[in-house]
Coordinates of C-alpha atoms in Angstrom, one line a residue:
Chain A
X3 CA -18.7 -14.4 4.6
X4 CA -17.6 -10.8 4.6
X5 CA -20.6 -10.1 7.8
X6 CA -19.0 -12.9 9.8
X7 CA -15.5 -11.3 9.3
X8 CA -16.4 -8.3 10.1
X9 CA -18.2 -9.3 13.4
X10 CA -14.9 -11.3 13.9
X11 CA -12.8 -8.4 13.3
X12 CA -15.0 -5.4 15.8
X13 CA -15.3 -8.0 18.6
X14 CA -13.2 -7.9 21.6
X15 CA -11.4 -11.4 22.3
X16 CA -12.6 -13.4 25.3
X17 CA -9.3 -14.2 26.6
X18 CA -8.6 -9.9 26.9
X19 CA -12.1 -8.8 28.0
X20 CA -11.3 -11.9 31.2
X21 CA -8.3 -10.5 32.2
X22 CA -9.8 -6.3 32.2
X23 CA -12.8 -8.2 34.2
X24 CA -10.1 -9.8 36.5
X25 CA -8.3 -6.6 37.3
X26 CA -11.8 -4.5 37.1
X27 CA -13.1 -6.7 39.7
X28 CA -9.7 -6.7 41.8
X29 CA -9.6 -2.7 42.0
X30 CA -13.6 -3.0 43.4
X31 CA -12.5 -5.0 46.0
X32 CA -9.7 -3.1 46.6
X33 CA -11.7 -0.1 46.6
X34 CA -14.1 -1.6 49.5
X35 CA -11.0 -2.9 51.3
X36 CA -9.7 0.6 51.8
X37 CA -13.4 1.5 52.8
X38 CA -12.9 -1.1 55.5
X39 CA -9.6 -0.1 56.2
X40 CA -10.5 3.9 56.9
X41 CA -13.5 2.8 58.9
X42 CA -11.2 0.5 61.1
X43 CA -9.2 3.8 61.7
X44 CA -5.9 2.1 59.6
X45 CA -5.8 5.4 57.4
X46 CA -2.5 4.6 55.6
X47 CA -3.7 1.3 54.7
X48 CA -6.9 3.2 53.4
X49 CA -4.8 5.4 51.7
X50 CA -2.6 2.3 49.7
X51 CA -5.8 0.7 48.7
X52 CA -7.7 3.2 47.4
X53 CA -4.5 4.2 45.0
X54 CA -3.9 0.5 43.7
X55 CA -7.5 0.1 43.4
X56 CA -8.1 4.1 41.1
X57 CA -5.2 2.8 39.5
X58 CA -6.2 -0.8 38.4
X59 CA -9.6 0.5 37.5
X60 CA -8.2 3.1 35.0
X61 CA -5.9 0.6 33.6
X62 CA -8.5 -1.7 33.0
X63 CA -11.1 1.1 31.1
X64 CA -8.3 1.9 29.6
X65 CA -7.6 -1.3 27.8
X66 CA -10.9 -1.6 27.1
X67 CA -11.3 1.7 25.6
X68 CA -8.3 0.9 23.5
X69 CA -9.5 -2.8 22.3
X70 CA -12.4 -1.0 21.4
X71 CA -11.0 2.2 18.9
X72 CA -8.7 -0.1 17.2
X73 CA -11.8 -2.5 16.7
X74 CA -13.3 0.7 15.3
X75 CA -9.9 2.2 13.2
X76 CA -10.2 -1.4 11.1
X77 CA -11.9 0.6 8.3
X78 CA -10.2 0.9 4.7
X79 CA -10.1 5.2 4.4
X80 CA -11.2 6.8 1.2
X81 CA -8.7 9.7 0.5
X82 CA -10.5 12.8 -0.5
X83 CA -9.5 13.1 -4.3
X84 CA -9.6 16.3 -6.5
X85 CA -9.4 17.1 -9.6
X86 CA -8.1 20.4 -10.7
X87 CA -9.4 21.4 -14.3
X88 CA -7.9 24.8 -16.6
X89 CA -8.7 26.8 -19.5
X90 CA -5.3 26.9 -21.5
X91 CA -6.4 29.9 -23.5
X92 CA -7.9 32.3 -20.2
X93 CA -6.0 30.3 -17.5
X94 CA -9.2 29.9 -15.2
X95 CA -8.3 27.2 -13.3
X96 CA -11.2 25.5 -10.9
X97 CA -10.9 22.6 -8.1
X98 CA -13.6 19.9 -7.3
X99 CA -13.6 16.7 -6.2
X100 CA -12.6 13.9 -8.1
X101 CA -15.6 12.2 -9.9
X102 CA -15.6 8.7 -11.9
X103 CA -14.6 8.8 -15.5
X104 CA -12.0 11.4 -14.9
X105 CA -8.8 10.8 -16.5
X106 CA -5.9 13.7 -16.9
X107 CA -6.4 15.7 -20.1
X108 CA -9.7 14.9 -20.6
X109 CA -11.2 17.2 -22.8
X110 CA -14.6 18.9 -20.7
X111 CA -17.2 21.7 -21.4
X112 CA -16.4 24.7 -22.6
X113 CA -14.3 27.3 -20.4
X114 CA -17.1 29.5 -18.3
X115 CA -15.5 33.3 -18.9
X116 CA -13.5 32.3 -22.6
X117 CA -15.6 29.7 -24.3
X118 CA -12.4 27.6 -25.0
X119 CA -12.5 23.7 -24.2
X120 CA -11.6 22.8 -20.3
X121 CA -9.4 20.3 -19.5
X122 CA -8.2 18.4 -16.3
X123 CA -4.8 18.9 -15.7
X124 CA -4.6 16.9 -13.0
X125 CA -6.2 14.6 -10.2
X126 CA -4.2 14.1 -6.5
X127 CA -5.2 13.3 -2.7
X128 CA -3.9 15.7 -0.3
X129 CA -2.4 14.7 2.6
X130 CA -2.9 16.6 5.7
X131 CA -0.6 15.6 8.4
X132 CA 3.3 16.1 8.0
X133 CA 5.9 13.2 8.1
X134 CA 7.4 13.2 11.4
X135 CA 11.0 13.8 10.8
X136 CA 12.3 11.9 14.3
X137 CA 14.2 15.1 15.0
X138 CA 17.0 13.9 12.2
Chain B
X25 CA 13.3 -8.4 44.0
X26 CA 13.4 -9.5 47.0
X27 CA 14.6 -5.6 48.4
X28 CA 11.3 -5.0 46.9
X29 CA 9.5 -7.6 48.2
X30 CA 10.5 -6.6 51.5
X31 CA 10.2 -3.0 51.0
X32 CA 6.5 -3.1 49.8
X33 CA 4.4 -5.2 52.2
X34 CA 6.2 -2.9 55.0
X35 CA 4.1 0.3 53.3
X36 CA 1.3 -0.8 54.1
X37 CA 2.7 -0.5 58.2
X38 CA 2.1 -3.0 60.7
X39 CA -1.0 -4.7 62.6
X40 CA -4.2 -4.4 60.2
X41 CA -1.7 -4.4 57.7
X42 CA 0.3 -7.9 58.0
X43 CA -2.1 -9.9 56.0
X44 CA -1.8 -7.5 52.5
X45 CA 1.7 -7.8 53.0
X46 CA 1.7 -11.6 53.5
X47 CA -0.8 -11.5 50.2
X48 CA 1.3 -9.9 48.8
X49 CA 4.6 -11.4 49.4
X50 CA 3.0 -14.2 48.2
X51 CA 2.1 -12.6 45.0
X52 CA 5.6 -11.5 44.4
X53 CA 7.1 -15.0 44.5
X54 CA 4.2 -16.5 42.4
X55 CA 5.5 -13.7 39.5
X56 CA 8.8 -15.0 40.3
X57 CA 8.3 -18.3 39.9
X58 CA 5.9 -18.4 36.8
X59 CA 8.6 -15.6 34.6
X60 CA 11.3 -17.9 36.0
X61 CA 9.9 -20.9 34.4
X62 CA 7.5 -19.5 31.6
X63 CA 8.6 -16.5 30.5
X64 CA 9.2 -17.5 27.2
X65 CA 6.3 -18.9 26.5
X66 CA 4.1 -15.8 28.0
X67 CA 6.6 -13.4 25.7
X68 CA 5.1 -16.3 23.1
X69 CA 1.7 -15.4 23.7
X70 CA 2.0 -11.8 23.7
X71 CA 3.7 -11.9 20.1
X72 CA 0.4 -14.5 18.8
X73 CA -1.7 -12.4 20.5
X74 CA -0.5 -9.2 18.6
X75 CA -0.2 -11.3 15.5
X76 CA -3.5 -12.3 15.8
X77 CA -4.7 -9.0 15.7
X78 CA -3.3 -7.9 12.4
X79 CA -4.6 -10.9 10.9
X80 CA -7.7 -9.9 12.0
X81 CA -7.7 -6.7 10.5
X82 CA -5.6 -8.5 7.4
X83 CA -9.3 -10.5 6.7
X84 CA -11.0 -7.4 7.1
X85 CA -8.9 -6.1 4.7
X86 CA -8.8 -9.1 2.0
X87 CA -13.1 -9.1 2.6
X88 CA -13.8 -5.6 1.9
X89 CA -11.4 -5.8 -1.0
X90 CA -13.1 -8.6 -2.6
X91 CA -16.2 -6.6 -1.5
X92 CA -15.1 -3.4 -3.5
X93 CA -14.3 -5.2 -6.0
X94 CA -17.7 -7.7 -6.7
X95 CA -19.7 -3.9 -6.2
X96 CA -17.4 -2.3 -9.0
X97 CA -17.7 -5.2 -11.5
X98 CA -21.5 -5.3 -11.2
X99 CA -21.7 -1.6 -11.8
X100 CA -19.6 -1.0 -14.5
X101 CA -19.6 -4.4 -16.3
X102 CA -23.4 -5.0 -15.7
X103 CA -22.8 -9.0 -15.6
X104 CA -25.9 -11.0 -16.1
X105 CA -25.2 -13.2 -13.2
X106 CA -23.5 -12.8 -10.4
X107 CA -19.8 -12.5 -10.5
X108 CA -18.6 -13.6 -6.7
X109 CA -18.1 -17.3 -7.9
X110 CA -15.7 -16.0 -11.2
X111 CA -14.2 -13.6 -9.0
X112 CA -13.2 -15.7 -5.7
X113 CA -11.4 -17.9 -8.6
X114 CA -10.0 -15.0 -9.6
X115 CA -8.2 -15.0 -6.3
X116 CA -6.9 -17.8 -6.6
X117 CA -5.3 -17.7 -9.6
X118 CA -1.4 -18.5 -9.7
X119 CA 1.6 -18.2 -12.3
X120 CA 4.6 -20.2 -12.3
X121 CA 7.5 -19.1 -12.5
X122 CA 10.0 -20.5 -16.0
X123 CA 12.7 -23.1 -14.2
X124 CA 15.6 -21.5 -13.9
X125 CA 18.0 -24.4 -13.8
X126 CA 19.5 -23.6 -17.2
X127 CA 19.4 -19.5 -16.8
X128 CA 19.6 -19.2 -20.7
X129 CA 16.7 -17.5 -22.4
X130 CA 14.7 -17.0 -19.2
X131 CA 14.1 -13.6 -19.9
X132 CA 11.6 -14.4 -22.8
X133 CA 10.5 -17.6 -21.2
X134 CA 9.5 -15.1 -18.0
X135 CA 8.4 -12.9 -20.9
X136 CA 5.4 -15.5 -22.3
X137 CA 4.4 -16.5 -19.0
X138 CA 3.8 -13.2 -18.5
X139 CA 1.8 -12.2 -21.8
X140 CA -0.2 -15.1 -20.7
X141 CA -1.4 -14.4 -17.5
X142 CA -1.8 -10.6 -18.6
X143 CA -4.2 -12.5 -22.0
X144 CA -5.7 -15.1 -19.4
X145 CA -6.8 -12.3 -17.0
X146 CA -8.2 -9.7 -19.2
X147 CA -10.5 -12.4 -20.7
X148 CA -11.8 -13.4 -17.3
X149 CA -12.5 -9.8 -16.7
X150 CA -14.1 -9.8 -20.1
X151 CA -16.3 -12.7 -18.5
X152 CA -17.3 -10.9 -15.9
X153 CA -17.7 -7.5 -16.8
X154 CA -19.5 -7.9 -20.5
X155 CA -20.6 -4.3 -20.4
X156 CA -16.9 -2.7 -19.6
X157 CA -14.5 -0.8 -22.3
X158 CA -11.1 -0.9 -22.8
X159 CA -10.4 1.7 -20.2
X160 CA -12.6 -0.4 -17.6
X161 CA -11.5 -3.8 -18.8
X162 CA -7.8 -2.9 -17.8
X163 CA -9.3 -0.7 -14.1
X164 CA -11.0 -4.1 -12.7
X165 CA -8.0 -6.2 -14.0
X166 CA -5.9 -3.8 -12.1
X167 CA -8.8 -3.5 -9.0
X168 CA -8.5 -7.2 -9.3
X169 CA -4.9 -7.9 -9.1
X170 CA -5.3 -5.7 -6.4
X171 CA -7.6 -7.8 -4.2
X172 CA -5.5 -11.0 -5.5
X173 CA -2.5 -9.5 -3.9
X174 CA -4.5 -8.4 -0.5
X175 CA -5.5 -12.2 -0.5
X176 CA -2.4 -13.7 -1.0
X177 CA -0.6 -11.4 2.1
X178 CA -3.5 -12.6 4.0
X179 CA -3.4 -16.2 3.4
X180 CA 0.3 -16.3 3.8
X181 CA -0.2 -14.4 7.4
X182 CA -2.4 -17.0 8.4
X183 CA -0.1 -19.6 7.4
X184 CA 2.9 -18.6 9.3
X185 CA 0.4 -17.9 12.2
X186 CA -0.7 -21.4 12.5
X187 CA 2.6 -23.2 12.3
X188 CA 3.7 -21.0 15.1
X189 CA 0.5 -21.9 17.1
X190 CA 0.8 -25.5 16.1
X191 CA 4.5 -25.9 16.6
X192 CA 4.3 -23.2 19.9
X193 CA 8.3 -22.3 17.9
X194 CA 8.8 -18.6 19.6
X195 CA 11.1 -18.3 16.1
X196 CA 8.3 -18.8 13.5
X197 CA 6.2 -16.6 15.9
X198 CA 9.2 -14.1 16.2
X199 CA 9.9 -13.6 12.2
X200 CA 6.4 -13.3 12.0
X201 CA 5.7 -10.4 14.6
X202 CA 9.0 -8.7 13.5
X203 CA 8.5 -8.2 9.8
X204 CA 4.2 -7.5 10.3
X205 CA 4.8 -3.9 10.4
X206 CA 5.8 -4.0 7.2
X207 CA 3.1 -6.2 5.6
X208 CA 0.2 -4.2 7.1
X209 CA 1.8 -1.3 5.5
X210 CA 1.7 -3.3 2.2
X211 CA -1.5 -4.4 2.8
X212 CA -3.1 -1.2 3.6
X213 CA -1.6 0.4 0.0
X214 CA -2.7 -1.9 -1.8
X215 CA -6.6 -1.3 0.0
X216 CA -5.7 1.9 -1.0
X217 CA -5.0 1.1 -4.4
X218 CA -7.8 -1.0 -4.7
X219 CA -10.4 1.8 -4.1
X220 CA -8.0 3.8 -6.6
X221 CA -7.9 1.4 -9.0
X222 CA -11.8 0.8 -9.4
X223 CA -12.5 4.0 -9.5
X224 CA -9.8 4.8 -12.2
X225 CA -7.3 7.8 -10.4
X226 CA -4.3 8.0 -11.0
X227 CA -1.4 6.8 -8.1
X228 CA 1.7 7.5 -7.4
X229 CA 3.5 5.1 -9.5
X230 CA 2.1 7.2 -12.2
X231 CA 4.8 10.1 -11.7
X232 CA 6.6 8.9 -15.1
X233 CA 3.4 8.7 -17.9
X234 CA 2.1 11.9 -16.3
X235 CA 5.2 13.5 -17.3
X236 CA 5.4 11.8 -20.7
X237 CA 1.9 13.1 -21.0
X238 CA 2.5 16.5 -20.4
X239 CA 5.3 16.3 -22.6
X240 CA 3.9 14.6 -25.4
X241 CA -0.2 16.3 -25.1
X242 CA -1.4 18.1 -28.1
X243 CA 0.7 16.3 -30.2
X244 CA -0.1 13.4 -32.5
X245 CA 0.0 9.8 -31.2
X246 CA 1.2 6.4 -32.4
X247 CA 0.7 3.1 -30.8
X248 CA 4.1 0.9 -30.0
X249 CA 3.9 -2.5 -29.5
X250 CA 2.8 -3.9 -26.5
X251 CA 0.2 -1.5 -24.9
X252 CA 2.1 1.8 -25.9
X253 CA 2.0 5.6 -27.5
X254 CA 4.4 7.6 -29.1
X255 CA 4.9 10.9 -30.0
X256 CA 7.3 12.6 -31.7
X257 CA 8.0 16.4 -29.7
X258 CA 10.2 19.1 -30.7
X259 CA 12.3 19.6 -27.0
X260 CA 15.3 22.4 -27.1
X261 CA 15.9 21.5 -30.7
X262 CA 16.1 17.9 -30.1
X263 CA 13.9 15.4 -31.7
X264 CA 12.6 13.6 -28.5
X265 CA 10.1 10.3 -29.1
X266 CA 7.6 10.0 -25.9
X267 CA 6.9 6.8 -24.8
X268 CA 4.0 6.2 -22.1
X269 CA 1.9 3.1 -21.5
X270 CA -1.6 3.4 -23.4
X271 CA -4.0 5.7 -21.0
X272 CA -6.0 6.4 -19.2
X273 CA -6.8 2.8 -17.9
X274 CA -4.7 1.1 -15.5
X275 CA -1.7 -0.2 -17.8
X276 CA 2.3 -0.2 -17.5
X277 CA 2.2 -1.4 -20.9
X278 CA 5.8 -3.2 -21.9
X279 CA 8.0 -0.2 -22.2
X280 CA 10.9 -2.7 -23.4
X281 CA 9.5 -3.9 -26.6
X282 CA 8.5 0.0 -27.2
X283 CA 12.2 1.2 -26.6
X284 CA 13.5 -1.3 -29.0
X285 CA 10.8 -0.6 -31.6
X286 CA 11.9 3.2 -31.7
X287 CA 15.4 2.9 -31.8
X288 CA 15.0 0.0 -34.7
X289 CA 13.2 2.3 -36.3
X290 CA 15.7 5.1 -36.3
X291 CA 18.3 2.4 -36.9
X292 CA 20.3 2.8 -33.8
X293 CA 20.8 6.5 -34.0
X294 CA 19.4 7.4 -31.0
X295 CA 21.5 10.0 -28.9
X296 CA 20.0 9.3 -25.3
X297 CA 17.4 7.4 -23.6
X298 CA 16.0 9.3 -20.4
X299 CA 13.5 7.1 -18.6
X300 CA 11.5 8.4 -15.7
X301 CA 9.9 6.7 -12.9
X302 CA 8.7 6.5 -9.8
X303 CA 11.4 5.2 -6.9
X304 CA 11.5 3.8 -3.4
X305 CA 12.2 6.6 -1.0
X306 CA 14.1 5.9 2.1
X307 CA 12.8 6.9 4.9
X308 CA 13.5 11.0 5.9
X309 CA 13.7 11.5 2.4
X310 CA 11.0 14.2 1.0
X311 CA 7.7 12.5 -1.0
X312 CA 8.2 14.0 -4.6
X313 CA 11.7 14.6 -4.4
X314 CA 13.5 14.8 -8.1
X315 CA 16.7 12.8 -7.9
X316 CA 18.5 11.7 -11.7
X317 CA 20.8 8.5 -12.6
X318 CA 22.1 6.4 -15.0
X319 CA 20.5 3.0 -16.1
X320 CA 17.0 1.7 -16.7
X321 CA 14.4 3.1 -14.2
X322 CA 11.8 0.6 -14.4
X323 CA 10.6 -2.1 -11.7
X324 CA 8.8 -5.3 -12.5
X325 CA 9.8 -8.8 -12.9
X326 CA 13.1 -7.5 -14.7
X327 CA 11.7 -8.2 -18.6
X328 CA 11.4 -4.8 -20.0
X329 CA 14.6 -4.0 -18.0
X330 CA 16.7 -6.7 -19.5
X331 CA 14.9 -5.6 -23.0
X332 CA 15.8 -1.7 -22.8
X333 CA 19.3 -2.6 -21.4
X334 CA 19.6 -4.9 -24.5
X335 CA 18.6 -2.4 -26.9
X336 CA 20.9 0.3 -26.0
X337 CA 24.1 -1.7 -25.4
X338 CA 23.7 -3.4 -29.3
X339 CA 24.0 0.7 -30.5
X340 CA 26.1 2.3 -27.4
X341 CA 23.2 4.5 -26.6
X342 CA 23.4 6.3 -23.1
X343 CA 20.9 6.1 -20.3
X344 CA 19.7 8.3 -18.4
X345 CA 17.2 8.2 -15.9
X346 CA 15.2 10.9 -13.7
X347 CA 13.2 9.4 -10.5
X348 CA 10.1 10.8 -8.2
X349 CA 10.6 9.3 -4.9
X350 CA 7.7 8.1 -2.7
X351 CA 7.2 4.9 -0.8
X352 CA 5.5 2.3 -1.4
X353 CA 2.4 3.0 0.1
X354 CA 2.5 6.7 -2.0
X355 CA 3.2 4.3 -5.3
X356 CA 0.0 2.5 -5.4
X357 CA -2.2 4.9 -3.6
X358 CA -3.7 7.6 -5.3
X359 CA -1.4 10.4 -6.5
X360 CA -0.8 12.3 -3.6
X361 CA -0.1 16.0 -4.5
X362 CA 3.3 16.6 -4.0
X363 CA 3.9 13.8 -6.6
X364 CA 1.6 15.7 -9.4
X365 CA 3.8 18.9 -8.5
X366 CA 6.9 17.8 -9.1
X367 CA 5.7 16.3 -12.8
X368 CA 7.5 20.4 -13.8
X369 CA 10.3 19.7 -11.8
X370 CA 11.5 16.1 -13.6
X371 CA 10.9 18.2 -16.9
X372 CA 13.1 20.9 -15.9
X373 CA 15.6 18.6 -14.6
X374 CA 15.3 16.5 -18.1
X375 CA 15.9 19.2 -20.3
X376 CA 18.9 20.0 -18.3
X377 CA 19.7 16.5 -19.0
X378 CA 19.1 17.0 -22.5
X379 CA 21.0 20.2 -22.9
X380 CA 24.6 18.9 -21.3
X381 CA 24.4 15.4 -22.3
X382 CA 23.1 16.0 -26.1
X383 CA 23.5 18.3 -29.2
X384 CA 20.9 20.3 -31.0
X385 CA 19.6 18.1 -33.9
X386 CA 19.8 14.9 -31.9
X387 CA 16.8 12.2 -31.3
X388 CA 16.2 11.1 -27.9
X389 CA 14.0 8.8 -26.4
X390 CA 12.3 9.6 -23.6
X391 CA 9.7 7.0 -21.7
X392 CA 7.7 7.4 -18.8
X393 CA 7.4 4.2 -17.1
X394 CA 5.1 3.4 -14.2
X395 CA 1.1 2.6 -14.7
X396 CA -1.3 5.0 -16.6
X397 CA -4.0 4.9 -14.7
X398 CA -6.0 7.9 -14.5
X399 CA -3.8 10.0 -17.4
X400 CA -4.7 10.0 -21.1
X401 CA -2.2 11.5 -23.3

């Protein structure tokens, strides 16, 4: 169930991939058109061609380039979660990353310089990239 | 159009170039023609198309929660067989709402319902997870509801997509494409959640039991009926009861029937409630930003609400309220760090609350609603 969704979900439809085949095959022969054209001494022609054709061509990777990364963006992203635990008595204060079976103010091993019990004081995600603010 | 049409083919220049431009005249009224008569239905097919795609990545979704969740139930709750049968019923599982013909007494009709399904689920997950604790027990129901939810947006996607495909009715189509941003947002906080949720950290919707717990920690603890802690704390010479939702498993607990306990108790002399709780943000507004009100902060179906509001209207007892804005994404996700941070804010805020709105010698109530997932007390 779940390995025929997820071949459903990273495949490109049929319907898209004929049309960037279409206009992938329509810049080719546009490209040898212009070929033709330059040989047959109509430069401007040439000139019209090969442009439409470059152009159709990129559009065409393009799309499929895109179809392709949002096929591969369809993941579910683990944050990265830490968990900041403190000494109350010393103040030493260290940082790792989250494990299971942390909870806030959970009672851990004793403080590393003081001896006193550690505690978690508290577990978040950090977000890296800032809120766009739409110039408002 | 036709400027152009004219304009174009006569680029290309004349002799070796008069066929193109016939092509492409051609061309031009084809396009014409074809947007002239089906334009509609291509602008249709553009909106399935895109449509299709997020339901795509909606089943991806909906598998790999149900994936995440079977994992985390066979390695915490060590189940004998396996639990994919139990937990794709799970899915499934509904809850009727009371009929609401004759209003009267909904509230504690809602109320059962709701004890029921919250009894009838935790015994599943008791079911299927044998080996699980407490803590666990209520961290899969929560990982499960999760999933349930992730199904439900999924199935009701697919419905809506369907009758538009069947009927080919640009307006089912259309109300579907317009509101989708929105329910891949939803749907992608509550994958979110789901990974939070099985692994047991805390999310943003626990702004108001993380400050209760910092309020109330190192201090003796009671348990309130349903799912609940007090503690009584000595705050700027005011007697102030904390009230959180039982931690550190996933559990809102039902802050209502706690309220009501604690002011019974005290008979009605209660000089302020102050709840605190997370809140919709509007968009441009900062993620952790402190903002204070009157009235009961508290979601939900509306029960514990209706409950606190009843409480403190039979004594005249003010209420306050103190909010951490996020959206929703931030509320079920876990906590992101500007939340956490502005736990010291809300208490410097309260006590200012506390300060101008009671006298020394007063009790207060204070309750941090939201779900305790990932904070003891």
């Amino acid at each position: 169930m779940s390995d025929n969704s997820s071949s459903a979900t990273t495949k490109i439809s049929t319907y898209l991939m004929m049309i960037v085949l279409i206009v992938l095959a329509l810049s080719i022969v546009a490209l040898m058109l212009s070929v033709n054209a330059f040989i047959a001494g109509n430069e401007m022609v040439a000139g019209y061609l090969l442009v439409i054709g470059f152009i159709a061509m990129g559009l065409s990777v393009y799309v499929m380039l895109q179809s392709r990364r949002r096929a591969s963006s369809m993941k579910i992203e683990a944050p990265k979660v830490m968990t900041t635990i403190e000494c109350k008595k010393c103040n030493f204060k260290s940082v790792r990353e989250f494990q299971r079976g942390d909870f806030v103010f959970k009672d851990l091993d004793p403080c590393q310089k003081c001896n006193d019990k550690m505690i978690i004081t508290a577990i978040y995600k950090e977000v890296k990239e800032k809120e766009k603010t739409y110039g408002v | 159009m036709f400027t152009a049409m004219e304009v174009l083919p006569n680029l290309f220049g004349g002799g070796g170039g008069d066929s193109i431009s016939n092509i492409l005249s051609i061309l031009f009224y084809v396009v014409f023609i074809v947007f002239l008569f089906y334009g509609q239905r291509i602008q249709m097919y553009v909106m399935i198309r895109e449509v299709e795609g997020s339901l795509h990545k909606l089943r991806y979704i909906k598998e790999e929660g149900r994936k995440i969740t079977i994992e985390t139930i066979k390695e915490i709750g060590k189940p004998q067989t396996d639990p994919s049968d139990r937990v794709d019923r799970y899915l499934e599982y509904f809850t009727i709402a009371p009929q609401s013909m004759d209003p009267a007494g909904i509230v504690y009709k809602l109320d059962h319902i709701l004890d029921m399904r919250d009894t009838r689920l935790k015994d599943e997950v008791k079911i299927m997870a044998p080996a699980s604790d407490e803590v666990q027990i209520n961290n899969l129901e929560n990982t499960l509801e999760a999933a349930m939810a992730l199904n439900f947006i999924y199935k009701v996607v697919r419905h809506y997509y369907i009758q538009g495909k069947k009927t080919l009715s640009l307006y089912v189509i259309m109300q579907l494409q317009m509101i989708l941003p929105l329910v891949m947002k939803e749907a992608e906080a509550y994958a979110s959640a789901l990974k939070a949720f099985a692994d047991g950290q805390p999310i943003g919707d626990g702004a108001g039991p993380l400050v209760a717990a910092k309020l109330m920690h190192g201090y003796e603890t009671r348990k309130v009926p349903k799912d609940c802690v007090v503690a009584t704390v000595p705050i700027e010479g005011r007697t102030a009861f904390i009230i959180k939702a039982e931690g550190p498993g996933g559990n809102v607990g039902k802050p209502g029937d706690a309220v009501k306990a604690v002011i019974d108790e005290n008979k009605g002399k209660i000089s302020s409630v102050i709840m605190i709780d997370a809140g919709l943000k509007l968009e441009g507004e900062t993620v952790g930003e402190v903002a204070e009100g009157i009235g009961a902060a508290i979601g939900g179906p509306g029960v514990d609400q209706f409950k606190i509001e009843e409480a403190v209207v039979k004594y005249q007892i003010p209420l306050n309220a103190v909010i951490v804005k996020e959206d929703i994404g931030d509320a079920v996700s876990p906590m992101r760090k500007e939340i956490a941070d502005s736990a010291d804010k809300v208490i410097e805020r309260m006590k200012n609350v506390i300060l101008e709105r009671t006298k020394e010698g007063d009790k207060i109530i204070i309750v941090g609603v939201g779900n305790t997932i990932g904070i003891g007390q």
